[in-house]
Coordinates of C-alpha atoms in Angstrom, one line a residue:
X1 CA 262.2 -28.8 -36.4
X2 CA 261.1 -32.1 -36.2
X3 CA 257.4 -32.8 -34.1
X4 CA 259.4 -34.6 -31.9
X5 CA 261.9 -32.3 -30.9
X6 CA 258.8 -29.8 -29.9
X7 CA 259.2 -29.2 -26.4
X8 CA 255.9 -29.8 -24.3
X9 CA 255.6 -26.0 -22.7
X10 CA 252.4 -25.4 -20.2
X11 CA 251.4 -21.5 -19.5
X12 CA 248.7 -20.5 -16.9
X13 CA 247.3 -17.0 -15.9
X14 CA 244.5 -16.7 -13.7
X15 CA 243.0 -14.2 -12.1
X16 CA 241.2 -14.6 -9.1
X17 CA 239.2 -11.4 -8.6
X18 CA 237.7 -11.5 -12.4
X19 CA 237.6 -15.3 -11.9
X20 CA 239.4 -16.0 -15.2
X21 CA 242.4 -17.2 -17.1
X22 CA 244.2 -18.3 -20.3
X23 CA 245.9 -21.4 -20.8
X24 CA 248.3 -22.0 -23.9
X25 CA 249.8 -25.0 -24.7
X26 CA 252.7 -25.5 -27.2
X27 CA 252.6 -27.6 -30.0
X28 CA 254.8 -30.3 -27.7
X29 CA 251.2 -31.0 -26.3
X30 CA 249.3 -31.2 -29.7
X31 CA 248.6 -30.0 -33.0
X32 CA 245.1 -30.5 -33.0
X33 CA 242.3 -29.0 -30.5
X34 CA 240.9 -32.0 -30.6
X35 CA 243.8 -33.8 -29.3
X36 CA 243.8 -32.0 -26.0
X37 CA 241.8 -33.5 -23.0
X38 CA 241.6 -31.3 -19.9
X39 CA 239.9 -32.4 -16.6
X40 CA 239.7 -30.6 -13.7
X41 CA 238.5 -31.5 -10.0
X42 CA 239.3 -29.7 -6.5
X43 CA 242.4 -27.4 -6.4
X44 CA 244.3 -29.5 -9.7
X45 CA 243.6 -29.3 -13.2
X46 CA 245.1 -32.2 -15.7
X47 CA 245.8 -31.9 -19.3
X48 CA 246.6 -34.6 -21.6
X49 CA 247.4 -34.2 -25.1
X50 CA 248.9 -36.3 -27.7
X51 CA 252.3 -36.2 -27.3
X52 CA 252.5 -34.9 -23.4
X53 CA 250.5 -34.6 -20.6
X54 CA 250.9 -32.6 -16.9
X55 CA 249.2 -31.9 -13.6
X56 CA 248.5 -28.3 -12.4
X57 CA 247.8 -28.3 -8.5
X58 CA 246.0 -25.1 -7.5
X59 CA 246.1 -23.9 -4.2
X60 CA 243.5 -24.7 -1.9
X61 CA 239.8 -23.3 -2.4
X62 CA 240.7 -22.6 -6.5
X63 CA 239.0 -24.6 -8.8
X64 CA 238.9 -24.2 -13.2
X65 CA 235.2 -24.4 -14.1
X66 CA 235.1 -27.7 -16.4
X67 CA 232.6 -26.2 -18.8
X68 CA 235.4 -23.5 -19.9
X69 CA 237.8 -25.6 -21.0
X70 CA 236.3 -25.7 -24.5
X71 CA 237.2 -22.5 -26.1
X72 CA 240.3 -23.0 -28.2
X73 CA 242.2 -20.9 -30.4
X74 CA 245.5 -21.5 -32.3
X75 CA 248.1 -18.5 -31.9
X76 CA 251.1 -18.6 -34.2
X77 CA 253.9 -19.0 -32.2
X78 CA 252.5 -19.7 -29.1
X79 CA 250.2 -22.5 -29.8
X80 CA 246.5 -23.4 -28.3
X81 CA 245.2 -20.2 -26.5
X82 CA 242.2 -21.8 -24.0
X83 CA 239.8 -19.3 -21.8
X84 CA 238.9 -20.6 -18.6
X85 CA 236.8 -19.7 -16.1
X86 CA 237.4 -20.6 -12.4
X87 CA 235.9 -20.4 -8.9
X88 CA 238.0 -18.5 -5.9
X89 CA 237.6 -19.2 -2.3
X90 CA 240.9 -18.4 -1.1
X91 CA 242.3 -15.7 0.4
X92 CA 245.8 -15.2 -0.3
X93 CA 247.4 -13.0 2.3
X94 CA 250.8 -11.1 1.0
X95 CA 253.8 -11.8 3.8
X96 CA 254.8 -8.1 4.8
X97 CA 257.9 -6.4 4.0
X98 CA 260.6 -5.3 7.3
X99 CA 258.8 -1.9 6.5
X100 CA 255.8 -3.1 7.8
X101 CA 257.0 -5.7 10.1
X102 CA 259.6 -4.0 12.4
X103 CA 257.7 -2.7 15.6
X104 CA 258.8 -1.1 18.5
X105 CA 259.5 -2.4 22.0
X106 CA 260.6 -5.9 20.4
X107 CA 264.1 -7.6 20.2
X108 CA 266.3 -7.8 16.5
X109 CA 269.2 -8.7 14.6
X110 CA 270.4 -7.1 11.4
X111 CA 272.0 -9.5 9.4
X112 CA 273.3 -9.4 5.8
X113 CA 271.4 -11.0 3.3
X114 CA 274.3 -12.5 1.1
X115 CA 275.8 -13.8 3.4
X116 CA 273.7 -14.2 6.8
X117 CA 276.3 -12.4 9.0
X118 CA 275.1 -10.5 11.7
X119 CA 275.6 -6.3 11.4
X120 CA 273.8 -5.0 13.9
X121 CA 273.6 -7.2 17.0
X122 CA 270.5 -7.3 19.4
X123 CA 268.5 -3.8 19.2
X124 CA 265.4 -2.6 20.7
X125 CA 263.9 0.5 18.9
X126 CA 261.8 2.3 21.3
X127 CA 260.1 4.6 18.8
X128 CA 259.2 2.5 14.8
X129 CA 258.5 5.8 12.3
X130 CA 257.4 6.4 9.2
X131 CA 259.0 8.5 7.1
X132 CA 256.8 11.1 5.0
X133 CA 256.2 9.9 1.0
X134 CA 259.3 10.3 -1.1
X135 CA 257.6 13.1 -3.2
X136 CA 256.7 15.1 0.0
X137 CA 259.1 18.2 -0.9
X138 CA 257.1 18.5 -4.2
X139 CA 254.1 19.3 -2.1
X140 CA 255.0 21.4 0.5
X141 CA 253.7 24.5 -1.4
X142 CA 250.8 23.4 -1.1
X143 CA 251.2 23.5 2.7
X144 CA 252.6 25.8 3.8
X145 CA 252.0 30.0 3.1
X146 CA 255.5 31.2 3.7
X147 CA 259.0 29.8 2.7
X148 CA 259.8 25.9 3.1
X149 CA 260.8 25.4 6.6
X150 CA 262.2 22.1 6.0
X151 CA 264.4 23.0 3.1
X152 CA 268.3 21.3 3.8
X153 CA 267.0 19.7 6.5
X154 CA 267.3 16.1 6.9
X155 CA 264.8 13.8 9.1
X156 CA 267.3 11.7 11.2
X157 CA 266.5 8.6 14.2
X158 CA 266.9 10.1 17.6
X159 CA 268.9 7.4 20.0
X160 CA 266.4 4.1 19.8
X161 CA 264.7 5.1 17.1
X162 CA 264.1 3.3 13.2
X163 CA 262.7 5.6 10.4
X164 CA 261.1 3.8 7.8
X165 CA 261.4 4.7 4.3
X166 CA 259.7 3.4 1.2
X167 CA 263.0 0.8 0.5
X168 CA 265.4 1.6 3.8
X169 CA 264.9 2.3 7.4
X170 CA 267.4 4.5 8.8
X171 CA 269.0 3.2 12.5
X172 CA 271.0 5.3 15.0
X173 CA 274.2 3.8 15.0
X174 CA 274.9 5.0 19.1
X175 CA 278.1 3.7 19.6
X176 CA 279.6 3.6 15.8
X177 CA 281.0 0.9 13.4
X178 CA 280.8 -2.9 15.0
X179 CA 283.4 -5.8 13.6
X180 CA 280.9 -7.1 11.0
X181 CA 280.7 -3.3 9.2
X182 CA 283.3 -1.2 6.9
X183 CA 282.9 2.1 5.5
X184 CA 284.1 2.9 2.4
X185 CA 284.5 6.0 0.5
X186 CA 283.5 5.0 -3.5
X187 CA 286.6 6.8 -4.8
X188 CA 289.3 7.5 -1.9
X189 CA 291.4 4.8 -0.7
X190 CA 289.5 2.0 1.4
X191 CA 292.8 1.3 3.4
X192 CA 291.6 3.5 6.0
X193 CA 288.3 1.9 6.5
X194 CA 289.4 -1.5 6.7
X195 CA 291.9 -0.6 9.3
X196 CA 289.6 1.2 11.9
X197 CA 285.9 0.4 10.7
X198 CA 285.2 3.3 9.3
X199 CA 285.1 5.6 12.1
X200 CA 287.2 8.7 10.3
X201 CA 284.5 8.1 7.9
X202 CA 282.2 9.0 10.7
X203 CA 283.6 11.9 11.6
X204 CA 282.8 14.0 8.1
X205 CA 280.1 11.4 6.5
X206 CA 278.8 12.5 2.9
X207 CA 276.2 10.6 0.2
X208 CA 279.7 8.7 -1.1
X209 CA 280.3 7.1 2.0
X210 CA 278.8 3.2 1.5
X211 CA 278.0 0.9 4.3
X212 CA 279.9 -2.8 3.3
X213 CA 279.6 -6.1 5.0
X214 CA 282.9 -7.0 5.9
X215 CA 282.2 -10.7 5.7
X216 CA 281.1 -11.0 1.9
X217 CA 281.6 -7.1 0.7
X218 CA 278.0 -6.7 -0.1
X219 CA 276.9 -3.3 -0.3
X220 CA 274.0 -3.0 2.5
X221 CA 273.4 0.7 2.4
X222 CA 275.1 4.3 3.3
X223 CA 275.9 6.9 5.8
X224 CA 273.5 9.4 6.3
X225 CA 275.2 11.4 9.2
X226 CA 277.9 10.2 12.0
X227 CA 275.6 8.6 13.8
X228 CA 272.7 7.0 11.3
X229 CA 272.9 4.4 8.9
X230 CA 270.6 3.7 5.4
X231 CA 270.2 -0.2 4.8
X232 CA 268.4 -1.3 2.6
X233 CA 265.6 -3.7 2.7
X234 CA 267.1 -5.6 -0.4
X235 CA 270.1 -6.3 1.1
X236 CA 269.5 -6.6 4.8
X237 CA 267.3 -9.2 7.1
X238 CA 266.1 -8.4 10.3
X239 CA 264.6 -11.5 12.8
X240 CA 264.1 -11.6 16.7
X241 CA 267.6 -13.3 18.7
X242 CA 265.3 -17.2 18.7
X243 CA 265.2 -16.8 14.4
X244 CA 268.8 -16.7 14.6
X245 CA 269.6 -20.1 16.1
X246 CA 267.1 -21.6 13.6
X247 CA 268.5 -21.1 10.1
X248 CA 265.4 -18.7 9.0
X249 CA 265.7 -16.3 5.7
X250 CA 267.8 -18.8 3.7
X251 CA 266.3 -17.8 0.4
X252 CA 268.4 -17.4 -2.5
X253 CA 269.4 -13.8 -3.3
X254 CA 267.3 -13.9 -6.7
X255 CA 264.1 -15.0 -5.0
X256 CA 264.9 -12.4 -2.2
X257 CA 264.6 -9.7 -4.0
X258 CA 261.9 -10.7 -6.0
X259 CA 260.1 -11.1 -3.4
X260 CA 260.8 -8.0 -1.2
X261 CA 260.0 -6.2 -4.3
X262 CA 257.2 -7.6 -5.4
X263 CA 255.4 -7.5 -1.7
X264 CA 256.4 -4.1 -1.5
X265 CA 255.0 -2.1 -4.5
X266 CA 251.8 -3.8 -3.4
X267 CA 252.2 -2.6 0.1
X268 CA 253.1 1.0 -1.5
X269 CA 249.5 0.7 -4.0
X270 CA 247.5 -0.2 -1.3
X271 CA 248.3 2.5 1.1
X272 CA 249.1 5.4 -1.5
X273 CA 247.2 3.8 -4.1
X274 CA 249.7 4.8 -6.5
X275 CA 250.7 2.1 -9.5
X276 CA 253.5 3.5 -11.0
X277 CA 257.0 3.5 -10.1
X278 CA 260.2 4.6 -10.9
X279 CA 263.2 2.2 -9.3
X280 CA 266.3 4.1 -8.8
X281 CA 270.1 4.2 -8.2
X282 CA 271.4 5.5 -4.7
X283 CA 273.7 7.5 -7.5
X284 CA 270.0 9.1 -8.3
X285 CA 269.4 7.6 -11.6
X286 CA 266.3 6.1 -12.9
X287 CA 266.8 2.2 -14.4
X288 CA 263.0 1.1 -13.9
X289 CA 259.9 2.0 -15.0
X290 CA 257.5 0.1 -13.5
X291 CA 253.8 0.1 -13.7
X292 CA 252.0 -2.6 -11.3
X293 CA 248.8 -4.3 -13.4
X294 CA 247.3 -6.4 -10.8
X295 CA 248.4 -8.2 -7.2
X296 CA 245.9 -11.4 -7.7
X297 CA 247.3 -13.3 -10.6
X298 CA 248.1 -17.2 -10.4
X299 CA 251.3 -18.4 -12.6
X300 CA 251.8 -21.5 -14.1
X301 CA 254.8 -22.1 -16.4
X302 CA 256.9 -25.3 -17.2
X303 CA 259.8 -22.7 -18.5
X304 CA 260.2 -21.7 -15.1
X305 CA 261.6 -23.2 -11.8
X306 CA 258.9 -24.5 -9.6
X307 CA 260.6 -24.0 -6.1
X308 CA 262.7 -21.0 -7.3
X309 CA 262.4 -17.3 -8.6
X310 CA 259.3 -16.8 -11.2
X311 CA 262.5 -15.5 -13.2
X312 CA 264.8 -18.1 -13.4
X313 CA 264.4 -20.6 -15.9
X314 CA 263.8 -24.6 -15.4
X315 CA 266.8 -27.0 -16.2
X316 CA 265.0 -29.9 -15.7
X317 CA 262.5 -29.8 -18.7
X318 CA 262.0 -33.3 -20.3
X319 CA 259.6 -34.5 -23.4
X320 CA 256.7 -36.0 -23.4
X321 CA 257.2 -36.9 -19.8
X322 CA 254.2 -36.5 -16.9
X323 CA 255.1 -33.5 -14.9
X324 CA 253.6 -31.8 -12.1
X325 CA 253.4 -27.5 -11.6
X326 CA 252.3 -25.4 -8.7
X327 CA 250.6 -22.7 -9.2
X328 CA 252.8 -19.2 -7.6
X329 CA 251.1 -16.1 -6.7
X330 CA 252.2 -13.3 -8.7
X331 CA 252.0 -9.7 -9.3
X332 CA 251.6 -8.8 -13.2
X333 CA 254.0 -5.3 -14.3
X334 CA 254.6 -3.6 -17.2
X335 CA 258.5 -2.1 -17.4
X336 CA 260.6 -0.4 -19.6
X337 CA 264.3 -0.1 -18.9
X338 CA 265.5 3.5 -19.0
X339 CA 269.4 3.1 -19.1
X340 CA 269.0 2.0 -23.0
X341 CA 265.8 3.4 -23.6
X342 CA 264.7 4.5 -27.0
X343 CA 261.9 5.9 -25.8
X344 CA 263.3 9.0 -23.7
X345 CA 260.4 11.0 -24.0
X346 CA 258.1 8.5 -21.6
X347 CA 260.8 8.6 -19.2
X348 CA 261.0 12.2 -19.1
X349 CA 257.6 12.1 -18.4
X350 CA 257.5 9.7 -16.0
X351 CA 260.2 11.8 -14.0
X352 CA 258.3 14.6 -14.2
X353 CA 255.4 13.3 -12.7
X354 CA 254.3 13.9 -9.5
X355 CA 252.0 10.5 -9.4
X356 CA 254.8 8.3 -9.9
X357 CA 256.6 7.0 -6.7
X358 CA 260.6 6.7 -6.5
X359 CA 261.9 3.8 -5.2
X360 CA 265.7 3.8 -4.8
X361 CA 268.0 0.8 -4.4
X362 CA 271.5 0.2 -4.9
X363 CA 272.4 -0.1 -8.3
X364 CA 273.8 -3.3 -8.5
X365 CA 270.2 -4.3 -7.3
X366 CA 268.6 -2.2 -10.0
X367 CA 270.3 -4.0 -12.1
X368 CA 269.6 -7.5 -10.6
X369 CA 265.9 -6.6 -11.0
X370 CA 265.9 -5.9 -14.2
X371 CA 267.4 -9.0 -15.1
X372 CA 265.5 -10.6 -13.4
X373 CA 262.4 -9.1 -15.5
X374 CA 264.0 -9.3 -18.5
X375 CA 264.2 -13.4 -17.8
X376 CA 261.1 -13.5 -16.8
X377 CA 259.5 -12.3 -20.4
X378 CA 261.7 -14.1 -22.4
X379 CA 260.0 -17.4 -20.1
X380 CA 256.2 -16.5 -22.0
X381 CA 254.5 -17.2 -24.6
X382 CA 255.7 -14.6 -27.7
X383 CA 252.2 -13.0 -28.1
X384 CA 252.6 -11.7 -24.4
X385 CA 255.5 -9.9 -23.8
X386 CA 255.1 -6.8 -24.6
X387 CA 252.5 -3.9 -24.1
X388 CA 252.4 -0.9 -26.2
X389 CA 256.3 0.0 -25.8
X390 CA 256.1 -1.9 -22.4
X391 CA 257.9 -5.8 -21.7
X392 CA 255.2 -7.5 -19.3
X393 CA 256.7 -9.5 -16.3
X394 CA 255.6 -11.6 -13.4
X395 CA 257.1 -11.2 -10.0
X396 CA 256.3 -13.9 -7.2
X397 CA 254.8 -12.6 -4.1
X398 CA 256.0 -14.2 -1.0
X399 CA 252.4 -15.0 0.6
X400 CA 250.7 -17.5 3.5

C-alpha cells in the first residue's frame, strides 16, 4: 500500500488512578519518531505529524504531562507506541443503573426501550427491594443447620412492591396485561395472546411465557407468576410522568445497552467486589465470560464514533485532514465467547465457580453484546486485542 493510502489512526488509553497512558499512532501520522510533535496544555493534547495531525480534548481537570511525551517505540503493525504520564483532578461519577435509581414513594412509567411506548403506566412502589445475590442458593448450607427452607420457593413482589435483581426488577402486575403488553408462549400458537393480552397466559404462567411490547415486538422480559412480571433493565426505561413529555432516554439501542451494562458490572464490583461474570440466556445458557479490568480508563480512538457507541465504527474517517476526538470514559474487560468456544475447559470452570456472578439477559441481547465487543476489538491496535486466550474490549460508561 502506497504511504499515501495509510490511513491517519489515533489510539489513547489512560488511566486515571495510576496516572498513565499509551498513545499509538499509525503510520498515516509518520514513519519517523522524529516526525511526530505533541503539545499538550489544559484538558487537550495536539499531535502533529508529517502527513496528519489531530486534537485530543480531555475532559476537565486531566492534563498529559509534556515531559512524557518523549518515549517512543515502533510496534509492527500498530505503529509509534508513546508512554505518557498525566495529572487527574477529576472525579468522574458513573450515572446509576434503574437498579439503583428506582426508589420508593416516587411516581414512574415503564416504557419500552426500542421503541419508547409506554408498558406500565403511572406506578408508585411503596416498598423498592433487593433481591438476595444470584448465587445465594449455593450458600445456604452454610446457613442454615437443617434442610433448605427456601428450596421451590420463589421470592415474589407483594401488591406495590419492586424486587430488584442483578439485571431485572420484578413488578406486581395488580390488575393484569394493559394495551401496550402481549404474552406469548415461545412455542404454542400466539393467536390467543394477541386476542385477549395474554390473560389465559396468566392464568397457568410458566418460564416459556415471554413478556412482548405490542408496539415494536421487542422482547422486554417474562412471566414469573399470574400476577409478577421480569423486565429487564436492557430492554426497559423507567422516568417520572414530567421525563415523559420531554423526549428523555433517546439513545440508540447499541449505546443503551452498552451503557446499562457497562454501569452495571461496576455497580455489581463495587458492592460484591466480585470481577468476574458470566452473561447469560433467560434459556439458562452462558454466552459471556466477562472479567472487568478496571472502571477509570480514558478512550481515544479515530476508528470509533465520537458521539456514538465505543463499539461502532466511525464512517466519517478522512486523510490527512485536522480532526478533533473526545476523550469517553470506559471500563476495560477481558471476554471470551462461550457458544463457539474452543476453550470449554475455562468455561466449565468458570461455571463452576462460586466467585463468578450470573448475569442473565435475553438472548437476543446476549448476543447484541457480544457483537458489540467483538466490534469493539477489531477497532484497536493489533498488539492489544487479546489476553492470554482472552479478546480485550472497552465499554463506555454513561457518567456526569
Amino acid at each position: 500500500m502506497d504511504d499515501s493510502d495509510t490511513q491517519a489512526e489515533v489510539f489513547i488509553e489512560l488511566r486515571k488512578r495510576l496516572q498513565s497512558g499509551r498513545l499509538v499512532l499509525s503510520s498515516g501520522f509518520a514513519e519517523d519518531p522524529s516526525e511526530v510533535d505533541i503539545s499538550t496544555g489544559s484538558s487537550y493534547v495536539r499531535i502533529k505529524g508529517a502527513k496528519s495531525c489531530c486534537n485530543i480534548d480531555l475532559p476537565k481537570g486531566v492534563s498529559i504531562t509534556p515531559p512524557s511525551c518523549r518515549e517512543m517505540q515502533r510496534v509492527s503493525g500498530d505503529g509509534l507506541h508513546i508512554r505518557l504520564q498525566l495529572q487527574n483532578d477529576n472525579d468522574m461519577e458513573v450515572l446509576p443503573t434503574l437498579i439503583e435509581s428506582l426508589k420508593a414513594q416516587k411516581s414512574y412509567l415503564f416504557a419500552c426501550q426500542s421503541c419508547r411506548e409506554t408498558i406500565l403506566m403511572e406506578r408508585v412502589f411503596r416498598r423498592v427491594l433487593p433481591l438476595p445475590n444470584g448465587n445465594w442458593n449455593a450458600l445456604v448450607d452454610d446457613w442454615c443447620c437443617h434442610p433448605d427452607p427456601f428450596a421451590n420457593r420463589k421470592l415474589l413482589p407483594r401488591k406495590d412492591d419492586c424486587l430488584l435483581g442483578d439485571t431485572f426488577v420484578l413488578v406486581n402486575w395488580g390488575s393484569g396485561p394493559n394495551e401496550a403488553l402481549i404474552l406469548e408462549p415461545k412455542t404454542a400458537d400466539t393467536d390467543v395472546s394477541k386476542e385477549n393480552g395474554g390473560k389465559d397466559l396468566m392464568q397457568k404462567p410458566n418460564k416459556n411465557v415471554r413478556v412482548i411490547c405490542k408496539c415494536c415486538r421487542a422482547m422486554l422480559g417474562e412471566v414469573i407468576s399470574t400476577d409478577t412480571l421480569k423486565l429487564y433493565i436492557t430492554e426497559v426505561t423507567v422516568k417520572s410522568p414530567i421525563e415523559d413529555s420531554e423526549n428523555t432516554n433517546l439513545l440508540n439501542r447499541s449505546l443503551f445497552v452498552e451503557n446499562v451494562i457497562a454501569c452495571r458490572i461496576v455497580e455489581v464490583s463495587s458492592s460484591q467486589s466480585t470481577f468476574r461474570f458470566s452473561v447469560q440466556g433467560h434459556d439458562g445458557k452462558a454466552y459471556i465470560l466477562l472479567w472487568l479490568l478496571n472502571a477509570d480508563t480514558l478512550l481515544v480512538s479515530s476508528k470509533t464514533s465520537v458521539s456514538g457507541s465505543a463499539f461502532i465504527p466511525s464512517e466519517d474517517i478522512s486523510y490527512n485532514e485536522h480532526k478533533s476526538y473526545c476523550a469517553s470514559n470506559v471500563v476495560k474487560v477481558l471476554y471470551l465467547p462461550c457458544v463457539t468456544s474452543n476453550h470449554r475447559d475455562i468455561v466449565d470452570a468458570w461455571e463452576k465457580d462460586i466467585g463468578v456472578h450470573s448475569l442473565p439477559l435475553p438472548v437476543t441481547t446476549c448476543q447484541e453484546l457480544l457483537l458489540l465487543l467483538s466490534a469493539s476489538t477489531g477497532s484497536l491496535p493489533p498488539s492489544m486485542r487479546t489476553m492470554n486466550t482472552f479478546q480485550v474490549a472497552f465499554m463506555k460508561l454513561a457518567s456526569n
